[in-house]
């Protein structure tokens, strides 16, 4: 079966010598490989800075806290995402306020974000779902007009671009995830980036119990609580190996995505996501809309291709029910959508096969 998602790692003859070197270096915790990964990652994706963390979830937690979100504050967010985006809001004791989505992309609808802003709104979290940039220009304008920090969850969107800049450059904060099945993995890991350089010290303390590295342990003073959210040298080494091959991986996702944009949109009864003209998605997944998603799933299974919805709108979970509200566009989107494989493992033959099967549906 051609899988919907797949773990990608560099060739073993490249990765294993690097791993062997770091594993027996005697330096496993956060050290120079982590700092080198941060420098290279930021340079590669055009970010001002990168603070490496143990996961995308840890980076999101840091982003929310550094944005000033505390217990009782409201955070405008999307339900159409993987659960970590919203579980972390609850972990802080803040209140997720779900805005509705744009039916043609599954991404947050700027107009509904504007409607959901109250005096208690402390941050807006957007998710570039499936690798498609949200309507960032409009959303950033709303956030700025109200003086509310904008956090971009780029977990699905590594390598996407907006206004010819790397994704993650518009919001006040952005996070990336290197969990197993993302464009790039460090097994588990994440990056936090942000515009305000003066937050760098606080971000680094946040990922290490509140301790400041470089000050002797017998003298250092913890003044605010931090977590054990650091990336370690082994994960960073895998990340460094990935950075050498990531452009090829992302371009293949994009080439397959463009192929589907062209060939699926013309099939009667089907439609595909739309996005801003200034956006270049990174197509982590490819989303197809129809009146009968189960038929698509069946047709593709018949030719050995996995397709499914992958995520569950978060407000369907019991823990989010108290915050659910009405999300009519999301309900329609979720009813009509299905994801099909689009990643680096999808060959020219595979993508032809997918389009042919969809034509027969
Ligand atoms: C949209 C989204 N946000 C956040 C995360 C959290 O990332 P991680 O698994 O690295 O903690 C994920 C990944 O699972 C995700 O898909």
PDB file of N, CA, C and O in Angstrom, residues 177-233:
ATOM      1  N   UNK A 177       8.008  21.402  13.733  1.00  0.00           N
ATOM      2  CA  UNK A 177       8.075  20.086  14.387  1.00  0.00           C
ATOM      3  C   UNK A 177       8.924  19.132  13.546  1.00  0.00           C
ATOM      4  O   UNK A 177       8.784  19.097  12.321  1.00  0.00           O
ATOM      5  N   UNK A 178       9.779  18.366  14.231  1.00  0.00           N
ATOM      6  CA  UNK A 178      10.584  17.341  13.535  1.00  0.00           C
ATOM      7  C   UNK A 178      10.225  15.957  14.054  1.00  0.00           C
ATOM      8  O   UNK A 178      11.066  15.071  14.186  1.00  0.00           O
ATOM      9  N   UNK A 179       8.958  15.807  14.393  1.00  0.00           N
ATOM     10  CA  UNK A 179       8.423  14.533  14.849  1.00  0.00           C
ATOM     11  C   UNK A 179       8.517  13.545  13.675  1.00  0.00           C
ATOM     12  O   UNK A 179       8.722  13.954  12.524  1.00  0.00           O
ATOM     13  N   UNK A 180       8.366  12.261  13.953  1.00  0.00           N
ATOM     14  CA  UNK A 180       8.767  11.207  13.003  1.00  0.00           C
ATOM     15  C   UNK A 180       8.265  11.375  11.568  1.00  0.00           C
ATOM     16  O   UNK A 180       9.006  11.117  10.620  1.00  0.00           O
ATOM     17  N   UNK A 181       7.041  11.818  11.388  1.00  0.00           N
ATOM     18  CA  UNK A 181       6.462  11.752  10.035  1.00  0.00           C
ATOM     19  C   UNK A 181       6.417  13.095   9.306  1.00  0.00           C
ATOM     20  O   UNK A 181       5.775  13.225   8.277  1.00  0.00           O
ATOM     21  N   UNK A 182       7.110  14.093   9.834  1.00  0.00           N
ATOM     22  CA  UNK A 182       7.084  15.403   9.183  1.00  0.00           C
ATOM     23  C   UNK A 182       8.058  15.424   7.984  1.00  0.00           C
ATOM     24  O   UNK A 182       8.783  14.469   7.747  1.00  0.00           O
ATOM     25  N   UNK A 183       8.058  16.547   7.227  1.00  0.00           N
ATOM     26  CA  UNK A 183       8.977  16.641   6.081  1.00  0.00           C
ATOM     27  C   UNK A 183      10.389  16.223   6.500  1.00  0.00           C
ATOM     28  O   UNK A 183      11.128  15.607   5.748  1.00  0.00           O
ATOM     29  N   UNK A 184      10.740  16.643   7.709  1.00  0.00           N
ATOM     30  CA  UNK A 184      12.088  16.359   8.217  1.00  0.00           C
ATOM     31  C   UNK A 184      11.949  15.922   9.670  1.00  0.00           C
ATOM     32  O   UNK A 184      11.168  16.502  10.412  1.00  0.00           O
ATOM     33  N   UNK A 185      12.682  14.881  10.031  1.00  0.00           N
ATOM     34  CA  UNK A 185      12.568  14.412  11.422  1.00  0.00           C
ATOM     35  C   UNK A 185      13.923  14.410  12.118  1.00  0.00           C
ATOM     36  O   UNK A 185      14.963  14.162  11.499  1.00  0.00           O
ATOM     37  N   UNK A 186      13.874  14.687  13.435  1.00  0.00           N
ATOM     38  CA  UNK A 186      15.040  14.442  14.294  1.00  0.00           C
ATOM     39  C   UNK A 186      14.623  13.352  15.304  1.00  0.00           C
ATOM     40  O   UNK A 186      15.095  13.353  16.427  1.00  0.00           O
ATOM     41  N   UNK A 187      13.719  12.488  14.912  1.00  0.00           N
ATOM     42  CA  UNK A 187      13.009  11.488  15.720  1.00  0.00           C
ATOM     43  C   UNK A 187      11.908  12.212  16.491  1.00  0.00           C
ATOM     44  O   UNK A 187      10.743  11.920  16.341  1.00  0.00           O
ATOM     45  N   UNK A 188      12.306  13.117  17.388  1.00  0.00           N
ATOM     46  CA  UNK A 188      11.408  14.102  17.974  1.00  0.00           C
ATOM     47  C   UNK A 188      12.223  15.379  18.091  1.00  0.00           C
ATOM     48  O   UNK A 188      13.417  15.327  18.378  1.00  0.00           O
ATOM     49  N   UNK A 189      11.565  16.479  17.905  1.00  0.00           N
ATOM     50  CA  UNK A 189      12.279  17.748  18.032  1.00  0.00           C
ATOM     51  C   UNK A 189      11.441  18.882  17.487  1.00  0.00           C
ATOM     52  O   UNK A 189      10.404  18.657  16.857  1.00  0.00           O
ATOM     53  N   UNK A 190      11.879  20.085  17.757  1.00  0.00           N
ATOM     54  CA  UNK A 190      11.152  21.242  17.245  1.00  0.00           C
ATOM     55  C   UNK A 190      12.028  22.468  17.269  1.00  0.00           C
ATOM     56  O   UNK A 190      13.147  22.449  17.804  1.00  0.00           O
ATOM     57  N   UNK A 191      11.537  23.518  16.638  1.00  0.00           N
ATOM     58  CA  UNK A 191      12.231  24.808  16.657  1.00  0.00           C
ATOM     59  C   UNK A 191      11.219  25.893  16.962  1.00  0.00           C
ATOM     60  O   UNK A 191      10.090  25.871  16.474  1.00  0.00           O
ATOM     61  N   UNK A 192      11.664  26.842  17.790  1.00  0.00           N
ATOM     62  CA  UNK A 192      10.895  28.058  18.054  1.00  0.00           C
ATOM     63  C   UNK A 192      11.654  29.204  17.409  1.00  0.00           C
ATOM     64  O   UNK A 192      12.878  29.298  17.539  1.00  0.00           O
ATOM     65  N   UNK A 193      10.921  30.071  16.699  1.00  0.00           N
ATOM     66  CA  UNK A 193      11.534  31.295  16.197  1.00  0.00           C
ATOM     67  C   UNK A 193      10.633  32.461  16.578  1.00  0.00           C
ATOM     68  O   UNK A 193       9.441  32.263  16.835  1.00  0.00           O
ATOM     69  N   UNK A 194      11.194  33.651  16.633  1.00  0.00           N
ATOM     70  CA  UNK A 194      10.394  34.829  17.013  1.00  0.00           C
ATOM     71  C   UNK A 194      11.102  36.074  16.521  1.00  0.00           C
ATOM     72  O   UNK A 194      12.302  36.072  16.247  1.00  0.00           O
ATOM     73  N   UNK A 195      10.308  37.150  16.428  1.00  0.00           N
ATOM     74  CA  UNK A 195      10.843  38.401  15.865  1.00  0.00           C
ATOM     75  C   UNK A 195      11.676  39.175  16.882  1.00  0.00           C
ATOM     76  O   UNK A 195      12.677  39.761  16.543  1.00  0.00           O
ATOM     77  N   UNK A 196      11.221  39.186  18.137  1.00  0.00           N
ATOM     78  CA  UNK A 196      11.803  40.067  19.149  1.00  0.00           C
ATOM     79  C   UNK A 196      13.057  39.432  19.758  1.00  0.00           C
ATOM     80  O   UNK A 196      12.966  38.539  20.597  1.00  0.00           O
ATOM     81  N   UNK A 197      14.210  39.942  19.339  1.00  0.00           N
ATOM     82  CA  UNK A 197      15.473  39.342  19.773  1.00  0.00           C
ATOM     83  C   UNK A 197      15.634  39.362  21.297  1.00  0.00           C
ATOM     84  O   UNK A 197      16.297  38.498  21.876  1.00  0.00           O
ATOM     85  N   UNK A 198      14.995  40.341  21.951  1.00  0.00           N
ATOM     86  CA  UNK A 198      15.186  40.460  23.404  1.00  0.00           C
ATOM     87  C   UNK A 198      14.575  39.272  24.162  1.00  0.00           C
ATOM     88  O   UNK A 198      14.803  39.113  25.354  1.00  0.00           O
ATOM     89  N   UNK A 199      13.796  38.430  23.456  1.00  0.00           N
ATOM     90  CA  UNK A 199      13.198  37.261  24.126  1.00  0.00           C
ATOM     91  C   UNK A 199      14.124  36.035  24.126  1.00  0.00           C
ATOM     92  O   UNK A 199      13.807  35.013  24.723  1.00  0.00           O
ATOM     93  N   UNK A 200      15.270  36.177  23.451  1.00  0.00           N
ATOM     94  CA  UNK A 200      16.133  35.001  23.254  1.00  0.00           C
ATOM     95  C   UNK A 200      16.577  34.382  24.594  1.00  0.00           C
ATOM     96  O   UNK A 200      16.521  33.162  24.772  1.00  0.00           O
ATOM     97  N   UNK A 201      16.980  35.237  25.512  1.00  0.00           N
ATOM     98  CA  UNK A 201      17.461  34.727  26.800  1.00  0.00           C
ATOM     99  C   UNK A 201      16.332  33.974  27.525  1.00  0.00           C
ATOM    100  O   UNK A 201      16.522  32.877  28.045  1.00  0.00           O
ATOM    101  N   UNK A 202      15.151  34.578  27.512  1.00  0.00           N
ATOM    102  CA  UNK A 202      14.007  33.954  28.192  1.00  0.00           C
ATOM    103  C   UNK A 202      13.655  32.626  27.527  1.00  0.00           C
ATOM    104  O   UNK A 202      13.329  31.644  28.204  1.00  0.00           O
ATOM    105  N   UNK A 203      13.735  32.573  26.198  1.00  0.00           N
ATOM    106  CA  UNK A 203      13.397  31.333  25.475  1.00  0.00           C
ATOM    107  C   UNK A 203      14.368  30.219  25.862  1.00  0.00           C
ATOM    108  O   UNK A 203      13.971  29.074  26.085  1.00  0.00           O
ATOM    109  N   UNK A 204      15.648  30.582  25.947  1.00  0.00           N
ATOM    110  CA  UNK A 204      16.649  29.562  26.275  1.00  0.00           C
ATOM    111  C   UNK A 204      16.509  29.088  27.723  1.00  0.00           C
ATOM    112  O   UNK A 204      16.708  27.913  28.027  1.00  0.00           O
ATOM    113  N   UNK A 205      16.151  30.018  28.614  1.00  0.00           N
ATOM    114  CA  UNK A 205      15.930  29.613  30.005  1.00  0.00           C
ATOM    115  C   UNK A 205      14.684  28.733  30.121  1.00  0.00           C
ATOM    116  O   UNK A 205      14.645  27.780  30.889  1.00  0.00           O
ATOM    117  N   UNK A 206      13.675  29.065  29.318  1.00  0.00           N
ATOM    118  CA  UNK A 206      12.415  28.299  29.356  1.00  0.00           C
ATOM    119  C   UNK A 206      12.656  26.832  29.005  1.00  0.00           C
ATOM    120  O   UNK A 206      12.018  25.939  29.551  1.00  0.00           O
ATOM    121  N   UNK A 207      13.613  26.606  28.080  1.00  0.00           N
ATOM    122  CA  UNK A 207      13.829  25.210  27.660  1.00  0.00           C
ATOM    123  C   UNK A 207      14.772  24.464  28.608  1.00  0.00           C
ATOM    124  O   UNK A 207      15.103  23.317  28.370  1.00  0.00           O
ATOM    125  N   UNK A 208      15.223  25.116  29.651  1.00  0.00           N
ATOM    126  CA  UNK A 208      16.175  24.458  30.560  1.00  0.00           C
ATOM    127  C   UNK A 208      15.868  24.823  32.009  1.00  0.00           C
ATOM    128  O   UNK A 208      16.630  25.469  32.688  1.00  0.00           O
ATOM    129  N   UNK A 209      14.683  24.468  32.469  1.00  0.00           N
ATOM    130  CA  UNK A 209      14.249  24.608  33.881  1.00  0.00           C
ATOM    131  C   UNK A 209      14.194  26.049  34.392  1.00  0.00           C
ATOM    132  O   UNK A 209      13.966  26.269  35.573  1.00  0.00           O
ATOM    133  N   UNK A 210      14.500  27.028  33.531  1.00  0.00           N
ATOM    134  CA  UNK A 210      14.625  28.399  34.021  1.00  0.00           C
ATOM    135  C   UNK A 210      16.081  28.740  34.366  1.00  0.00           C
ATOM    136  O   UNK A 210      16.381  29.860  34.778  1.00  0.00           O
ATOM    137  N   UNK A 211      16.964  27.761  34.156  1.00  0.00           N
ATOM    138  CA  UNK A 211      18.393  27.989  34.434  1.00  0.00           C
ATOM    139  C   UNK A 211      19.055  28.685  33.247  1.00  0.00           C
ATOM    140  O   UNK A 211      18.719  28.397  32.095  1.00  0.00           O
ATOM    141  N   UNK A 212      19.997  29.568  33.529  1.00  0.00           N
ATOM    142  CA  UNK A 212      20.732  30.215  32.441  1.00  0.00           C
ATOM    143  C   UNK A 212      22.035  29.468  32.207  1.00  0.00           C
ATOM    144  O   UNK A 212      22.866  29.351  33.120  1.00  0.00           O
ATOM    145  N   UNK A 213      22.209  28.958  30.984  1.00  0.00           N
ATOM    146  CA  UNK A 213      23.459  28.237  30.669  1.00  0.00           C
ATOM    147  C   UNK A 213      24.608  29.228  30.697  1.00  0.00           C
ATOM    148  O   UNK A 213      24.442  30.389  30.351  1.00  0.00           O
ATOM    149  N   UNK A 214      25.764  28.753  31.089  1.00  0.00           N
ATOM    150  CA  UNK A 214      26.938  29.626  31.079  1.00  0.00           C
ATOM    151  C   UNK A 214      27.225  30.216  32.461  1.00  0.00           C
ATOM    152  O   UNK A 214      28.349  30.609  32.747  1.00  0.00           O
ATOM    153  N   UNK A 215      26.207  30.286  33.321  1.00  0.00           N
ATOM    154  CA  UNK A 215      26.451  30.762  34.702  1.00  0.00           C
ATOM    155  C   UNK A 215      26.704  29.522  35.562  1.00  0.00           C
ATOM    156  O   UNK A 215      25.948  28.547  35.469  1.00  0.00           O
ATOM    157  N   UNK A 216      27.767  29.526  36.376  1.00  0.00           N
ATOM    158  CA  UNK A 216      28.062  28.319  37.167  1.00  0.00           C
ATOM    159  C   UNK A 216      26.831  27.869  37.977  1.00  0.00           C
ATOM    160  O   UNK A 216      26.099  28.701  38.512  1.00  0.00           O
ATOM    161  N   UNK A 217      26.626  26.566  38.030  1.00  0.00           N
ATOM    162  CA  UNK A 217      25.425  25.994  38.650  1.00  0.00           C
ATOM    163  C   UNK A 217      25.307  26.394  40.122  1.00  0.00           C
ATOM    164  O   UNK A 217      24.211  26.454  40.678  1.00  0.00           O
ATOM    165  N   UNK A 218      26.438  26.668  40.751  1.00  0.00           N
ATOM    166  CA  UNK A 218      26.398  27.037  42.164  1.00  0.00           C
ATOM    167  C   UNK A 218      26.025  28.511  42.360  1.00  0.00           C
ATOM    168  O   UNK A 218      25.801  28.959  43.478  1.00  0.00           O
ATOM    169  N   UNK A 219      25.981  29.273  41.263  1.00  0.00           N
ATOM    170  CA  UNK A 219      25.674  30.708  41.390  1.00  0.00           C
ATOM    171  C   UNK A 219      24.368  31.093  40.721  1.00  0.00           C
ATOM    172  O   UNK A 219      23.768  32.123  41.042  1.00  0.00           O
ATOM    173  N   UNK A 220      23.933  30.277  39.754  1.00  0.00           N
ATOM    174  CA  UNK A 220      22.776  30.654  38.933  1.00  0.00           C
ATOM    175  C   UNK A 220      21.504  30.717  39.776  1.00  0.00           C
ATOM    176  O   UNK A 220      21.360  29.984  40.752  1.00  0.00           O
ATOM    177  N   UNK A 221      20.591  31.635  39.392  1.00  0.00           N
ATOM    178  CA  UNK A 221      19.347  31.824  40.137  1.00  0.00           C
ATOM    179  C   UNK A 221      18.158  31.638  39.199  1.00  0.00           C
ATOM    180  O   UNK A 221      18.079  32.300  38.156  1.00  0.00           O
ATOM    181  N   UNK A 222      17.241  30.746  39.557  1.00  0.00           N
ATOM    182  CA  UNK A 222      16.028  30.582  38.743  1.00  0.00           C
ATOM    183  C   UNK A 222      15.006  31.624  39.188  1.00  0.00           C
ATOM    184  O   UNK A 222      14.624  31.662  40.354  1.00  0.00           O
ATOM    185  N   UNK A 223      14.560  32.462  38.246  1.00  0.00           N
ATOM    186  CA  UNK A 223      13.576  33.506  38.593  1.00  0.00           C
ATOM    187  C   UNK A 223      12.216  33.230  37.970  1.00  0.00           C
ATOM    188  O   UNK A 223      11.235  33.869  38.317  1.00  0.00           O
ATOM    189  N   UNK A 224      12.172  32.325  37.001  1.00  0.00           N
ATOM    190  CA  UNK A 224      10.863  31.922  36.455  1.00  0.00           C
ATOM    191  C   UNK A 224      10.957  30.452  36.065  1.00  0.00           C
ATOM    192  O   UNK A 224      12.032  29.970  35.693  1.00  0.00           O
ATOM    193  N   UNK A 225       9.820  29.778  36.144  1.00  0.00           N
ATOM    194  CA  UNK A 225       9.825  28.326  35.925  1.00  0.00           C
ATOM    195  C   UNK A 225      10.108  28.013  34.458  1.00  0.00           C
ATOM    196  O   UNK A 225       9.584  28.650  33.555  1.00  0.00           O
ATOM    197  N   UNK A 226      10.969  27.036  34.249  1.00  0.00           N
ATOM    198  CA  UNK A 226      11.209  26.541  32.899  1.00  0.00           C
ATOM    199  C   UNK A 226      10.962  25.044  32.865  1.00  0.00           C
ATOM    200  O   UNK A 226      10.531  24.445  33.859  1.00  0.00           O
ATOM    201  N   UNK A 227      11.253  24.446  31.734  1.00  0.00           N
ATOM    202  CA  UNK A 227      10.942  23.023  31.519  1.00  0.00           C
ATOM    203  C   UNK A 227      12.173  22.322  30.973  1.00  0.00           C
ATOM    204  O   UNK A 227      13.131  22.969  30.550  1.00  0.00           O
ATOM    205  N   UNK A 228      12.124  20.985  30.922  1.00  0.00           N
ATOM    206  CA  UNK A 228      13.235  20.273  30.279  1.00  0.00           C
ATOM    207  C   UNK A 228      12.850  20.055  28.828  1.00  0.00           C
ATOM    208  O   UNK A 228      12.382  18.993  28.432  1.00  0.00           O
ATOM    209  N   UNK A 229      13.025  21.100  28.044  1.00  0.00           N
ATOM    210  CA  UNK A 229      12.572  21.117  26.654  1.00  0.00           C
ATOM    211  C   UNK A 229      13.734  21.237  25.679  1.00  0.00           C
ATOM    212  O   UNK A 229      13.525  21.587  24.528  1.00  0.00           O
ATOM    213  N   UNK A 230      14.961  20.972  26.148  1.00  0.00           N
ATOM    214  CA  UNK A 230      16.094  21.154  25.237  1.00  0.00           C
ATOM    215  C   UNK A 230      16.167  20.062  24.187  1.00  0.00           C
ATOM    216  O   UNK A 230      15.736  18.929  24.409  1.00  0.00           O
ATOM    217  N   UNK A 231      16.740  20.403  23.029  1.00  0.00           N
ATOM    218  CA  UNK A 231      17.113  19.369  22.055  1.00  0.00           C
ATOM    219  C   UNK A 231      18.473  18.817  22.493  1.00  0.00           C
ATOM    220  O   UNK A 231      19.276  19.548  23.062  1.00  0.00           O
ATOM    221  N   UNK A 232      18.725  17.520  22.240  1.00  0.00           N
ATOM    222  CA  UNK A 232      20.040  16.966  22.587  1.00  0.00           C
ATOM    223  C   UNK A 232      20.892  16.799  21.326  1.00  0.00           C
ATOM    224  O   UNK A 232      20.393  16.898  20.205  1.00  0.00           O
ATOM    225  N   UNK A 233      22.184  16.526  21.560  1.00  0.00           N
ATOM    226  CA  UNK A 233      23.131  16.508  20.443  1.00  0.00           C
ATOM    227  C   UNK A 233      22.845  15.419  19.414  1.00  0.00           C
ATOM    228  O   UNK A 233      23.155  15.575  18.231  1.00  0.00           O
TER     229      UNK A 233
END
